[in-house]
CSV table of C-alpha atoms in Angstrom, one decimal:
chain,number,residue,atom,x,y,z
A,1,UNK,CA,0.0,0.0,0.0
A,2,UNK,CA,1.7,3.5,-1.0
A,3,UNK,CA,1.9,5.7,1.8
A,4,UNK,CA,1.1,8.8,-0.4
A,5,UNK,CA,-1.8,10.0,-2.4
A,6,UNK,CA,-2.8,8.5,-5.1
A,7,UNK,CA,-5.2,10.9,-6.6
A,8,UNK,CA,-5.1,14.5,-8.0
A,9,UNK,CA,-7.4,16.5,-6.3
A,10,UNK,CA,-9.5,16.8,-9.5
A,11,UNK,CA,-9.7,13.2,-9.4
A,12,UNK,CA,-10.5,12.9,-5.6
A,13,UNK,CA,-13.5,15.5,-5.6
A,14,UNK,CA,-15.1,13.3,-8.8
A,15,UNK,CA,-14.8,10.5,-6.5
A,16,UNK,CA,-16.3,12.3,-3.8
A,17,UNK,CA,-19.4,13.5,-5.9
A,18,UNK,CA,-20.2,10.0,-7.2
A,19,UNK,CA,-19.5,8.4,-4.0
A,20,UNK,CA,-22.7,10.7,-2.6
A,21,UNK,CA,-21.8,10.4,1.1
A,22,UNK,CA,-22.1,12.8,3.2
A,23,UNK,CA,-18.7,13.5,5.2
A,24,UNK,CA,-18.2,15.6,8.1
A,25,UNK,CA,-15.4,18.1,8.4
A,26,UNK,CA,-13.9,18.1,12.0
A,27,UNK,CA,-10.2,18.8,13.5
A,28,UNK,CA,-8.7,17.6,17.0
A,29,UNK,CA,-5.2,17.7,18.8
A,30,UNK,CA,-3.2,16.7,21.3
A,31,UNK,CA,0.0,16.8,23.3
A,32,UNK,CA,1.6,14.0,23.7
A,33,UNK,CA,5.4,12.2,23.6
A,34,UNK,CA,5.5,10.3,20.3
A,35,UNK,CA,8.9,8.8,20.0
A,36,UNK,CA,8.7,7.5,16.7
A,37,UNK,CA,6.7,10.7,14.8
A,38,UNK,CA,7.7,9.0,11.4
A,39,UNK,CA,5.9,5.3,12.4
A,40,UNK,CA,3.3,7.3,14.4
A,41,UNK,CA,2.7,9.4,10.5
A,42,UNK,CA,2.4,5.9,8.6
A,43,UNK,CA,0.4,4.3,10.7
A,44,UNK,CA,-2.2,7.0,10.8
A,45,UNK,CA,-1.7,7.1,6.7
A,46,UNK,CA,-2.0,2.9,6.7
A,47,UNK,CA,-5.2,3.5,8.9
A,48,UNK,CA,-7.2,6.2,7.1
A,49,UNK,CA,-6.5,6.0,3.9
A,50,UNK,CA,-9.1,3.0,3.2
A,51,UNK,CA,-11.8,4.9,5.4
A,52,UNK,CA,-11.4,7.8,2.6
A,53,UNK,CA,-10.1,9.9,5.2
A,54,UNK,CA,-8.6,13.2,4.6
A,55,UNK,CA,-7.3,16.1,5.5
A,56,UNK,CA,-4.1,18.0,6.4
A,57,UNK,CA,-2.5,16.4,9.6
A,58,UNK,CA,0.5,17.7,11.4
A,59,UNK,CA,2.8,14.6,13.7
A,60,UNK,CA,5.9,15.8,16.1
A,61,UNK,CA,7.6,14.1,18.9
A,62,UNK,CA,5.2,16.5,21.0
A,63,UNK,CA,1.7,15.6,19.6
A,64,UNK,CA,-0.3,16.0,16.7
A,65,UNK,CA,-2.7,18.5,15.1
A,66,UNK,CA,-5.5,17.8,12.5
A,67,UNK,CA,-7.6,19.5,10.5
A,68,UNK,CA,-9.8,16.4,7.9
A,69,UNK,CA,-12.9,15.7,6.4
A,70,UNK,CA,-14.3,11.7,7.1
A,71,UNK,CA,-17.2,10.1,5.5
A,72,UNK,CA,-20.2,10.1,8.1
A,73,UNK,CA,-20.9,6.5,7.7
A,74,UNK,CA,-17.1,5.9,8.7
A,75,UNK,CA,-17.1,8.3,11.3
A,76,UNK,CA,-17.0,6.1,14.1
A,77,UNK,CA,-14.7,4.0,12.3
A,78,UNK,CA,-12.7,6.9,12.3
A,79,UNK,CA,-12.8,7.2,15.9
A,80,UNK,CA,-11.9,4.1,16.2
A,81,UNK,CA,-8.4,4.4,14.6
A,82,UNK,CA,-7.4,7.2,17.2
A,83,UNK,CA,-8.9,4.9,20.5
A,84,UNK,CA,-6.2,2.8,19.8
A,85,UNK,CA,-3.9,5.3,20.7
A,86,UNK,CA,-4.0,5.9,24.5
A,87,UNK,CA,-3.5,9.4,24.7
A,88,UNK,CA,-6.0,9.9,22.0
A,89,UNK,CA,-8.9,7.6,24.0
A,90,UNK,CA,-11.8,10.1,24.5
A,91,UNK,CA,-10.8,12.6,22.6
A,92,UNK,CA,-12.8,15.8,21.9
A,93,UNK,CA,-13.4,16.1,17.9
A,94,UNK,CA,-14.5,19.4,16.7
A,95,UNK,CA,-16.9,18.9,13.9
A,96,UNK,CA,-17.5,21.7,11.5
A,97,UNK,CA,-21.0,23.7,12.3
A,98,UNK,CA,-21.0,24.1,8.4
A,99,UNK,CA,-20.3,21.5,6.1
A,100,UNK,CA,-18.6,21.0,2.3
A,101,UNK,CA,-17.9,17.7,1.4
A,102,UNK,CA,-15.0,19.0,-0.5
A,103,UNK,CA,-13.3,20.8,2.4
A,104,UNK,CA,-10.0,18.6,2.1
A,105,UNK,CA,-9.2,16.8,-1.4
A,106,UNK,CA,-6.0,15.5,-0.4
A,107,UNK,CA,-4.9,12.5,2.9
A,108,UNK,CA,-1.4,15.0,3.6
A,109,UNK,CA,0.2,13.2,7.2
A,110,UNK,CA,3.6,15.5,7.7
A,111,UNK,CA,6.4,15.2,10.3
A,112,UNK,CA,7.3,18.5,11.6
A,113,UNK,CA,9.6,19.4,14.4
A,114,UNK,CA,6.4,21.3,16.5
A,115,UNK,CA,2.6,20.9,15.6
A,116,UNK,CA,2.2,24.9,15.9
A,117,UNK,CA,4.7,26.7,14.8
A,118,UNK,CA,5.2,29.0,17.9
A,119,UNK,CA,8.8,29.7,18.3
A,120,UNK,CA,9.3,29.0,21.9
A,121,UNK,CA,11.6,26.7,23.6
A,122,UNK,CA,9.4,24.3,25.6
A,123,UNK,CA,12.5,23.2,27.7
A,124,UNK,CA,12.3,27.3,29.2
A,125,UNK,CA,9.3,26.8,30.9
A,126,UNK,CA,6.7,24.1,32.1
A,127,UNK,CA,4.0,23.4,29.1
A,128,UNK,CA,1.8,21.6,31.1
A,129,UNK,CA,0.8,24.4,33.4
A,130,UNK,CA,-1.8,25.8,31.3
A,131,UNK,CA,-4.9,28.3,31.8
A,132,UNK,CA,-8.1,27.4,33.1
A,133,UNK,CA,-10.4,25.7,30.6
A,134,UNK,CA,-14.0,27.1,30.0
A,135,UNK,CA,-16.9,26.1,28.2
A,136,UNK,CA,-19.5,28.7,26.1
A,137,UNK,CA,-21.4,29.9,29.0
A,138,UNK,CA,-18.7,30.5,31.1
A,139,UNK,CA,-16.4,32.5,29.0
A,140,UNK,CA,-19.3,34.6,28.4
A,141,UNK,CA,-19.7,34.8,31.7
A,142,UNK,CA,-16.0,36.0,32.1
A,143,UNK,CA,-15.9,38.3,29.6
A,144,UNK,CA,-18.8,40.0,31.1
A,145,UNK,CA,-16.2,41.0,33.9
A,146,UNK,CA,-14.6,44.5,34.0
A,147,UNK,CA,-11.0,43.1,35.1
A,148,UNK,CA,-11.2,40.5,32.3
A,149,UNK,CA,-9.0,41.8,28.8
A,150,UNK,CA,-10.1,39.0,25.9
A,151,UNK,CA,-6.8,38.4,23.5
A,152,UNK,CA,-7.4,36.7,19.7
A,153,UNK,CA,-4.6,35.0,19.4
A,154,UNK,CA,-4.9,34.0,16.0
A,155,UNK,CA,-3.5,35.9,12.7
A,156,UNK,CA,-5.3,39.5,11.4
A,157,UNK,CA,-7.0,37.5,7.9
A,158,UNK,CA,-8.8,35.5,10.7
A,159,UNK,CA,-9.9,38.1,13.0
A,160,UNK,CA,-10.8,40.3,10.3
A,161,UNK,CA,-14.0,38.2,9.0
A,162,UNK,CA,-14.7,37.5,12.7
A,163,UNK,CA,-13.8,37.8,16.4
A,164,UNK,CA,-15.1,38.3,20.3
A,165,UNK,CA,-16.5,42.0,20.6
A,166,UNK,CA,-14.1,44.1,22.3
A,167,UNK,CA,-11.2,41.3,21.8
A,168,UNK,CA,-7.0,42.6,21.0
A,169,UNK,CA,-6.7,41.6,17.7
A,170,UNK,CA,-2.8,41.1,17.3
A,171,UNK,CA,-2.0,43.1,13.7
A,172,UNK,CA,0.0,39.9,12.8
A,173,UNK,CA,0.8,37.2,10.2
A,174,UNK,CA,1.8,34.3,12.7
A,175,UNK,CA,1.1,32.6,16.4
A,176,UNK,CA,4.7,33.6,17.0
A,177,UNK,CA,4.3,36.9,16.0
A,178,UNK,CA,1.7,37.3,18.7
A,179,UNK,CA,3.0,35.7,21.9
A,180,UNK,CA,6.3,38.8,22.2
A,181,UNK,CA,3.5,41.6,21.3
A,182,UNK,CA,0.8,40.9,23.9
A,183,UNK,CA,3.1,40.1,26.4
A,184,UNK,CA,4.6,43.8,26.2
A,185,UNK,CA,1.2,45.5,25.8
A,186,UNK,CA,0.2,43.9,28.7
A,187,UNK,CA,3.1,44.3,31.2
A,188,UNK,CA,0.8,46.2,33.6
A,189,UNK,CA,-1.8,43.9,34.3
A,190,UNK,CA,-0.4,40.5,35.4
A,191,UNK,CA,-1.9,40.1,38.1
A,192,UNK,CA,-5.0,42.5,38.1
A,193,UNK,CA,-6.4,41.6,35.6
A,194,UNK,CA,-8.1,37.9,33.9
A,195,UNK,CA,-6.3,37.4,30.5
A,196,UNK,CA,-8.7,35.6,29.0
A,197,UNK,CA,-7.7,33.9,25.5
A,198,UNK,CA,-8.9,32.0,22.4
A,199,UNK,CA,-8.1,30.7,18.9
A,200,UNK,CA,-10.1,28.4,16.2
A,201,UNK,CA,-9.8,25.0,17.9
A,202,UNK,CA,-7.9,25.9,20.8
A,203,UNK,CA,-4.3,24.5,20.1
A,204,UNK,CA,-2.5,28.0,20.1
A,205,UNK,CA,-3.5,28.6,23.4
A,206,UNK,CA,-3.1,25.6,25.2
A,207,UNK,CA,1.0,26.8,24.4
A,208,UNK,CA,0.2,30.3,24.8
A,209,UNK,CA,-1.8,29.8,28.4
A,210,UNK,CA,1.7,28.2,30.0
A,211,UNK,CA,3.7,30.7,27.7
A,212,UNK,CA,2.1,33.6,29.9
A,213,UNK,CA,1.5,31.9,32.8
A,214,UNK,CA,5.5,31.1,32.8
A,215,UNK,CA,5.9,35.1,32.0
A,216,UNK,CA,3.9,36.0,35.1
A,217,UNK,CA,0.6,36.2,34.3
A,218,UNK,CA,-1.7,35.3,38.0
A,219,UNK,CA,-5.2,34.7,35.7
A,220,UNK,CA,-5.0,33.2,32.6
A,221,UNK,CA,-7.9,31.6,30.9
A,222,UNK,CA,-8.7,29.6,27.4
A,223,UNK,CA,-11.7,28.7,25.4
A,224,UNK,CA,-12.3,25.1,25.4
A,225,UNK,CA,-12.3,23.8,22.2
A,226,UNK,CA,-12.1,27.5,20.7
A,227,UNK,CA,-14.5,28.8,18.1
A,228,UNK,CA,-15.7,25.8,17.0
A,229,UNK,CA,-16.8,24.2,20.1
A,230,UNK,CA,-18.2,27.7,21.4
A,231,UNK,CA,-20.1,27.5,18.0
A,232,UNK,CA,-21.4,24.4,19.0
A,233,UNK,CA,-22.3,24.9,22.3
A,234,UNK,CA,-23.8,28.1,21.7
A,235,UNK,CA,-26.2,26.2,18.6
A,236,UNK,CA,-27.1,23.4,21.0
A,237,UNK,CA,-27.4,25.1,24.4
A,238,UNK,CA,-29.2,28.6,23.1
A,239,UNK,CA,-26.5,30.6,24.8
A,240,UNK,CA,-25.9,34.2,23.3
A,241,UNK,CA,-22.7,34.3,20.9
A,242,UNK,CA,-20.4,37.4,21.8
A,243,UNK,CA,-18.5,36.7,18.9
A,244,UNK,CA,-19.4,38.5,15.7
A,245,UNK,CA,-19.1,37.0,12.1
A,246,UNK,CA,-17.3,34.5,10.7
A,247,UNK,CA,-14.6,32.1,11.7
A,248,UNK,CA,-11.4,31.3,9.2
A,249,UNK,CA,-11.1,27.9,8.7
A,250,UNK,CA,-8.0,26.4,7.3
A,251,UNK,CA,-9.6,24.1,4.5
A,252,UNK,CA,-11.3,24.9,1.1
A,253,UNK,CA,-14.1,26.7,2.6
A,254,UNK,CA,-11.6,29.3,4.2
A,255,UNK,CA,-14.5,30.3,6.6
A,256,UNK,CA,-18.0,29.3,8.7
A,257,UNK,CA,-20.5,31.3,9.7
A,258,UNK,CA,-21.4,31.6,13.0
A,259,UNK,CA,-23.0,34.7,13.2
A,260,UNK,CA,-25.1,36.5,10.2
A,261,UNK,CA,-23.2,39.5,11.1
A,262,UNK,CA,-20.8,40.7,8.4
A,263,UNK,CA,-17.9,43.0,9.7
A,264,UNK,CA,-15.4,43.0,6.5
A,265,UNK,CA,-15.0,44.9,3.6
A,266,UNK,CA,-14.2,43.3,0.0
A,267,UNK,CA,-10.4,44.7,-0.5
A,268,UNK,CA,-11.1,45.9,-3.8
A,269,UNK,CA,-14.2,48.1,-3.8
A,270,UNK,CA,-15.1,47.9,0.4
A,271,UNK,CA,-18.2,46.1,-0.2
A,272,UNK,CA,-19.2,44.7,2.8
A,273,UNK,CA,-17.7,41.0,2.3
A,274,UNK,CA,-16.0,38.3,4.4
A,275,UNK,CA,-15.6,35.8,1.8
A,276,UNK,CA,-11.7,34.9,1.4
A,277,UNK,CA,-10.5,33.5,-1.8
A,278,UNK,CA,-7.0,33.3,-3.2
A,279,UNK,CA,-5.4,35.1,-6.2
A,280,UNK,CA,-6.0,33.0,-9.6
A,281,UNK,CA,-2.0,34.3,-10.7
A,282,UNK,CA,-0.3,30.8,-9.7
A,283,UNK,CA,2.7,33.6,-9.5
A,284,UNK,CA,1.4,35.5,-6.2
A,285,UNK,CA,-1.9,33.6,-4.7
A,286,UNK,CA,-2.7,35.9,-2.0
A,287,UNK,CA,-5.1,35.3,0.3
A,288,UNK,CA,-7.8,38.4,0.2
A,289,UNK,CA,-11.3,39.2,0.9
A,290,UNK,CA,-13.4,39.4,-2.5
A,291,UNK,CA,-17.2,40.2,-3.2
A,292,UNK,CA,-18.8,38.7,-6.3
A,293,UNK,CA,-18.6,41.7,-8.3
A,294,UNK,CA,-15.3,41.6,-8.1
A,295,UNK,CA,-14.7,38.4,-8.4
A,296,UNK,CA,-16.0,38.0,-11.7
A,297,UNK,CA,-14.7,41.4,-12.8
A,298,UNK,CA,-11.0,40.1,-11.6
A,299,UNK,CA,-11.4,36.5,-12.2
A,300,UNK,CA,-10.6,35.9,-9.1
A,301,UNK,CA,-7.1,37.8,-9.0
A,302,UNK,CA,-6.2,40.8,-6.6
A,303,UNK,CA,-5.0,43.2,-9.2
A,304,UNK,CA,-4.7,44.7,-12.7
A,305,UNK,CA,-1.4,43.2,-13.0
A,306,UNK,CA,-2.5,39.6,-11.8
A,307,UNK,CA,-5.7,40.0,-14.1
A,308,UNK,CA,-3.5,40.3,-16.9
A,309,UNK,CA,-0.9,37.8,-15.9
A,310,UNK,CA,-3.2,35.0,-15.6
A,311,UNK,CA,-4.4,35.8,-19.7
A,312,UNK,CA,-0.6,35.2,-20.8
A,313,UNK,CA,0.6,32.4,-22.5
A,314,UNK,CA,1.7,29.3,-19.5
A,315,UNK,CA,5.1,30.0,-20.8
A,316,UNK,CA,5.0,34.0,-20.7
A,317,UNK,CA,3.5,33.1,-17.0
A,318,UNK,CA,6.6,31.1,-16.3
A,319,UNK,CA,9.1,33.6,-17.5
A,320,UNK,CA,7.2,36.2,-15.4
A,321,UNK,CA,7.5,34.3,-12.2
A,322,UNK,CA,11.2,33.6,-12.4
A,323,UNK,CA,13.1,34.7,-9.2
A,324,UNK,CA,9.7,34.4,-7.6
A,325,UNK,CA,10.0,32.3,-4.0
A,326,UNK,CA,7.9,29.2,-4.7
A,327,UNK,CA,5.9,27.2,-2.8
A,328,UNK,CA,3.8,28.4,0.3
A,329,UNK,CA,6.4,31.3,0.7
A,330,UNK,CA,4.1,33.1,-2.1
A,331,UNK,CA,1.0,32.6,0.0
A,332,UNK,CA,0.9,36.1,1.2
A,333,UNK,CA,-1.5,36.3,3.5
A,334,UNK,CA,-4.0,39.7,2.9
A,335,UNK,CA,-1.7,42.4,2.8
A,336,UNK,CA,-0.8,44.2,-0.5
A,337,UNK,CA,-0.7,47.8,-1.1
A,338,UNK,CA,-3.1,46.9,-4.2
A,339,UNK,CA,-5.4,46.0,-1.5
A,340,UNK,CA,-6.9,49.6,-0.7
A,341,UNK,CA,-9.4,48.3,1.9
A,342,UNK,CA,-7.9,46.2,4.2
A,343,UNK,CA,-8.3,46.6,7.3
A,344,UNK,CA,-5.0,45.2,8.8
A,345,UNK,CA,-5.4,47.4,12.2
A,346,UNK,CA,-9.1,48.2,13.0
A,347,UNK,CA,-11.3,45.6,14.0
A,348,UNK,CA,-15.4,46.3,13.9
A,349,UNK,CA,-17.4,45.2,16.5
A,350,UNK,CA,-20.8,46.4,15.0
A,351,UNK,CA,-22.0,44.9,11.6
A,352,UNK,CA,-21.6,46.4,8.1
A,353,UNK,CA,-24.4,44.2,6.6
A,354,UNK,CA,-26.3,40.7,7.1
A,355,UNK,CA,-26.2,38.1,5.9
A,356,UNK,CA,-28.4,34.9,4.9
A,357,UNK,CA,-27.7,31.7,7.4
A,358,UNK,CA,-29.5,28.6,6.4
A,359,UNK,CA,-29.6,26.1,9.4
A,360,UNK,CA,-27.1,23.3,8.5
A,361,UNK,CA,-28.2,19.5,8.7
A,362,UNK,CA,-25.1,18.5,10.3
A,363,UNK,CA,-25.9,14.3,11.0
A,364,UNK,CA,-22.4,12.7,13.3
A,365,UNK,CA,-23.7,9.0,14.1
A,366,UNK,CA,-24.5,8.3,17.2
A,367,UNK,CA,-20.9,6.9,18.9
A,368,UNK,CA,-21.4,3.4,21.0
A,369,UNK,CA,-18.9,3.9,24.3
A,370,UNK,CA,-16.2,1.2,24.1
A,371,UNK,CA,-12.7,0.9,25.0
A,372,UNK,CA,-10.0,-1.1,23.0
A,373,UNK,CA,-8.6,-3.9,25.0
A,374,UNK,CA,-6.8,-6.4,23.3
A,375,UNK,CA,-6.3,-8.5,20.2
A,376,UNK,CA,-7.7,-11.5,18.8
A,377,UNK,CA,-5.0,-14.1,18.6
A,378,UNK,CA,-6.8,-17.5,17.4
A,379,UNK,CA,-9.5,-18.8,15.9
A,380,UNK,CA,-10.3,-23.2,15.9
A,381,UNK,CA,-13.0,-23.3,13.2
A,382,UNK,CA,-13.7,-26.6,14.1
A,383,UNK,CA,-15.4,-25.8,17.0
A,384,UNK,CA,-16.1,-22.1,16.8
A,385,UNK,CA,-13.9,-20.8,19.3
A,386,UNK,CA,-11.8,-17.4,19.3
A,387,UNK,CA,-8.6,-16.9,21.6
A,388,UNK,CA,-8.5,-13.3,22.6
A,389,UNK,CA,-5.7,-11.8,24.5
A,390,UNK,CA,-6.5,-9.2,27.3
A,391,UNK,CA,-3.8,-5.8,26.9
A,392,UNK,CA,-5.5,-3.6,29.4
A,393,UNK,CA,-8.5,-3.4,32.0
A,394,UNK,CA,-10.7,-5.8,33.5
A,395,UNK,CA,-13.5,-8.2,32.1
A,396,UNK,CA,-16.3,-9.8,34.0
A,397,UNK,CA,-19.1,-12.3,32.8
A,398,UNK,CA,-21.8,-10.5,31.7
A,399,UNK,CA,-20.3,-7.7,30.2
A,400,UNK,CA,-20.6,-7.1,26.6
A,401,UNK,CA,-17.5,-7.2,24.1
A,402,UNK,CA,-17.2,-6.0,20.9
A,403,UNK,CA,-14.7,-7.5,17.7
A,404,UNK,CA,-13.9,-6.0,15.2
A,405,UNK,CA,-12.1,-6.4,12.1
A,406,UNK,CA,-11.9,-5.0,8.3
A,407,UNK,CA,-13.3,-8.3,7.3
A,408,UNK,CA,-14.8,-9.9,10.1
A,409,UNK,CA,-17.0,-6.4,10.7
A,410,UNK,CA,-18.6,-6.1,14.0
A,411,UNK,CA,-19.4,-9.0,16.3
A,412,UNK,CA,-21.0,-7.7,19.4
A,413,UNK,CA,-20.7,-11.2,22.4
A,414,UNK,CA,-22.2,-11.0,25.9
A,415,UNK,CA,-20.0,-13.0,28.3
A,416,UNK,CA,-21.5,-15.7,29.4
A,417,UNK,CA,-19.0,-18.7,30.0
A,418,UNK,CA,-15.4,-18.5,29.1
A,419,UNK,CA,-11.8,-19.8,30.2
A,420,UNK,CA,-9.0,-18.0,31.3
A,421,UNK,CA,-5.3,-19.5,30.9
A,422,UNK,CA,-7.7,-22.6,30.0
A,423,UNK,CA,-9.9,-22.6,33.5
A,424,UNK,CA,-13.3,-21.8,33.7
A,425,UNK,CA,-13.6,-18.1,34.7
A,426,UNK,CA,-15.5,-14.9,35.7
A,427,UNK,CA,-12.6,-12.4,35.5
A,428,UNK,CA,-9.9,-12.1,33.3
A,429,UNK,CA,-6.8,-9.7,34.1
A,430,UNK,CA,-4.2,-8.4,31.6
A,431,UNK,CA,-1.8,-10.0,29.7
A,432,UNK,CA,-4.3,-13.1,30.2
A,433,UNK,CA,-6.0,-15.5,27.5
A,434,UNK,CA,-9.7,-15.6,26.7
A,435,UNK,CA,-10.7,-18.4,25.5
A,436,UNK,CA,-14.4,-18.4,24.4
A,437,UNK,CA,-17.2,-19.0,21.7
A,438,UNK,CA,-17.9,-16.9,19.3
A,439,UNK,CA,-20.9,-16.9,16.5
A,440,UNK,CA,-18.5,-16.6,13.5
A,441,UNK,CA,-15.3,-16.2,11.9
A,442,UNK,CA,-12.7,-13.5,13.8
A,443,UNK,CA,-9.2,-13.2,12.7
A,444,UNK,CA,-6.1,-12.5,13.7
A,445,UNK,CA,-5.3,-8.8,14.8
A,446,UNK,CA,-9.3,-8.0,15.6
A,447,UNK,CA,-9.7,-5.7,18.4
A,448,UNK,CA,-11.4,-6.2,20.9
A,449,UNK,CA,-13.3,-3.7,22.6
A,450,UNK,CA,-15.3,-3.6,26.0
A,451,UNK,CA,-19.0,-1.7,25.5
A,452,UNK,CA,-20.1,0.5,27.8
């Protein structure tokens, strides 16, 4: 099996549209010590590339960070892959409030020396003493407080489209950027005031949150889960959303409503717009903010110059671009003096203009609670009996197990009678054998799982 794509992405969104399932864009991190981040990045790959699984996934020997898109009928699947891992058992996975089935075209698994890019030196300072963790209601709740100063702590093309009202919106084009500026501007207050903090999925500031807790800081707090889980909870639990517009995502849609409140202009003509898109001239593809009329006046380019770029000859565009950076180091993000009406240091809090949200039909199957606790090891077809050996936890008779396999599917078995080491039993303890019946086939390698 080739541990790389094998599909342009022109190719992987027909496949997508004739496939006709609905898949759910969602993203989820976590800190962790992976020794091995190149075995750790193949196995994932190995896992997830036969569920149709993709996205853009970042592996380190701290963690990982990942943003994908899963077909909803493999969505527990999908889970499943991750329980495996122990310090990924139970882990929280932001689904997308809005959904385009193709938000990621591409299964890209990279090993990078940090998840976030961030700049600091996590030997300086203890990374597990973070901020206090809130949920929806109790941000709000926080922000509400006179003493409390609400930081974004993500770029200025994010905040731009959306952000909390009243929030610091750092005038910056990276996390790193951010961490040396705040912590000057807010030299005075470490310990009168509540530095409250957020970002998209809450990554940045689980660094950030020890960053300035290490700098001094008495108060520090995060949003749990970040935009997107404050989306959600806000949707589901009718609480009032303080923040205003939209939120940047980092996949094809570029953004999700969460509010119909639109606080951006269009960089060209200052339409109000928060719809990013990226220059059509492969030689520059900056990320801008571009209304419709524009857009088709443009053809989706930022300038005169680009407009008439992208009508040369592919040969008179090549010559053009020569002594050009290539690769991502052209993705400029928003700022060009062409760009006459962005807005790179004012933020609005009050709405230019609305507009239309339809209510997405957002459908995650409903997840069975079960734990991965061992392996199949045998199988006697003679007389229908499976061997199972026990990794981790405790099994009882009565309890209900669950095996599972790509071809042996799902087998769900209540304990009723089997042996342990070979002796009739009622408990069995890890590292033991399970020997038992079993209704069919189950192979070598199955997991088995305990069902809650």
């Amino acid at each position: 099996m080739p541990l790389y794509n094998t599909m342009s992405a022109a190719e992987r969104s027909e496949w997508i549209d004739k496939a006709g399932q609905q898949r759910l864009t969602l993203s989820f991190y976590a800190y962790a010590q992976i020794p091995d981040p190149q075995q750790f990045r193949d196995d994932l790959f190995r896992a997830w590339e036969p569920l149709a699984a993709l996205g853009r996934i970042y592996v380190a020997h701290e963690g990982i960070n990942a943003q994908m898109s899963v077909p909803a009928p493999q969505f527990n699947d999908f889970r499943d892959t991750l329980e495996l891992y122990p310090f990924m058992q139970g882990i929280r996975l932001n689904v997308a409030i809005e959904q385009d089935n193709h938000s990621f075209l591409k299964l890209t698994v990279k090993v990078r020396h940090k998840i976030v890019a961030d700049g600091l030196n996590d030997d300086s300072f203890d990374v597990t003493n973070k901020g206090i963790h809130l949920k929806a209601a109790e941000f709000n709740a926080l922000m509400d407080d006179p003493n409390t100063i609400v930081v974004d702590f993500r770029n200025h093309y994010e905040s731009e489209i959306g952000h909390f009202k009243g929030a610091i919106t750092p005038d910056v084009e990276t996390f790193r950027e951010s961490l040396p500026i705040i912590n000057e501007q807010l030299q005075a207050h470490k310990e009168d005031k509540n530095l409250l903090m957020y970002c998209t999925g809450g990554i940045r500031c689980e660094k950030a949150s020890a960053y300035f807790k290490h700098q001094g800081f008495k108060n520090v707090y995060q949003l749990e889960g970040g935009i997107i889980e404050y989306a959600r909870q806000v949707r589901d639990e009718g609480i009032e959303s303080k923040f205003i517009g939209k939120n940047f995502v980092f996949d094809h849609r570029l953004g999700e409503r969460i509010t119909n409140d639109i606080i951006a202009k269009c960089h060209q003509c200052g339409t109000p717009c928060d719809v990013h898109t990226n220059c059509a001239n492969e030689g520059c593809h900056l990320l801008f903010i571009q209304c419709e009329q524009c857009k088709a006046a443009f053809e989706n380019c930022c300038s005169t110059e680009c407009h008439e770029t992208i009508h040369l000859s592919l040969a008179e565009q090549v010559e053009r671009r020569k002594g050009i950076q290539n690769g991502n180091k052209i993705f400029r993000k928003g700022k060009s003096e062409q760009l006459i009406f962005k807005q790179s240091d004012h933020r609005n809090d009050q709405p230019l203009a609305q507009a239309e949200i339809s209510v997405p039909v957002v459908v995650v199957p409903k997840r069975i609670k079960k734990l991965a606790i061992g392996k199949v090891q045998h199988y006697y077809a003679k007389s229908g009996i499976g061997v199972l050996q026990l990794e981790q936890g405790q099994l009882t008779s009565g309890e209900t197990i669950l095996i599972k396999g790509p071809t042996t599917g799902e087998m769900y078995i209540e304990l009723t009678a089997f042996k342990v080491n070979g002796q009739d039993a009622e408990i069995a303890e890890p590292s033991q054998l399970i020997t038992l019946p079993v209704p069919a086939r189950v192979r070598l390698s199955d997991v088995v799982y305990r069902v809650f």
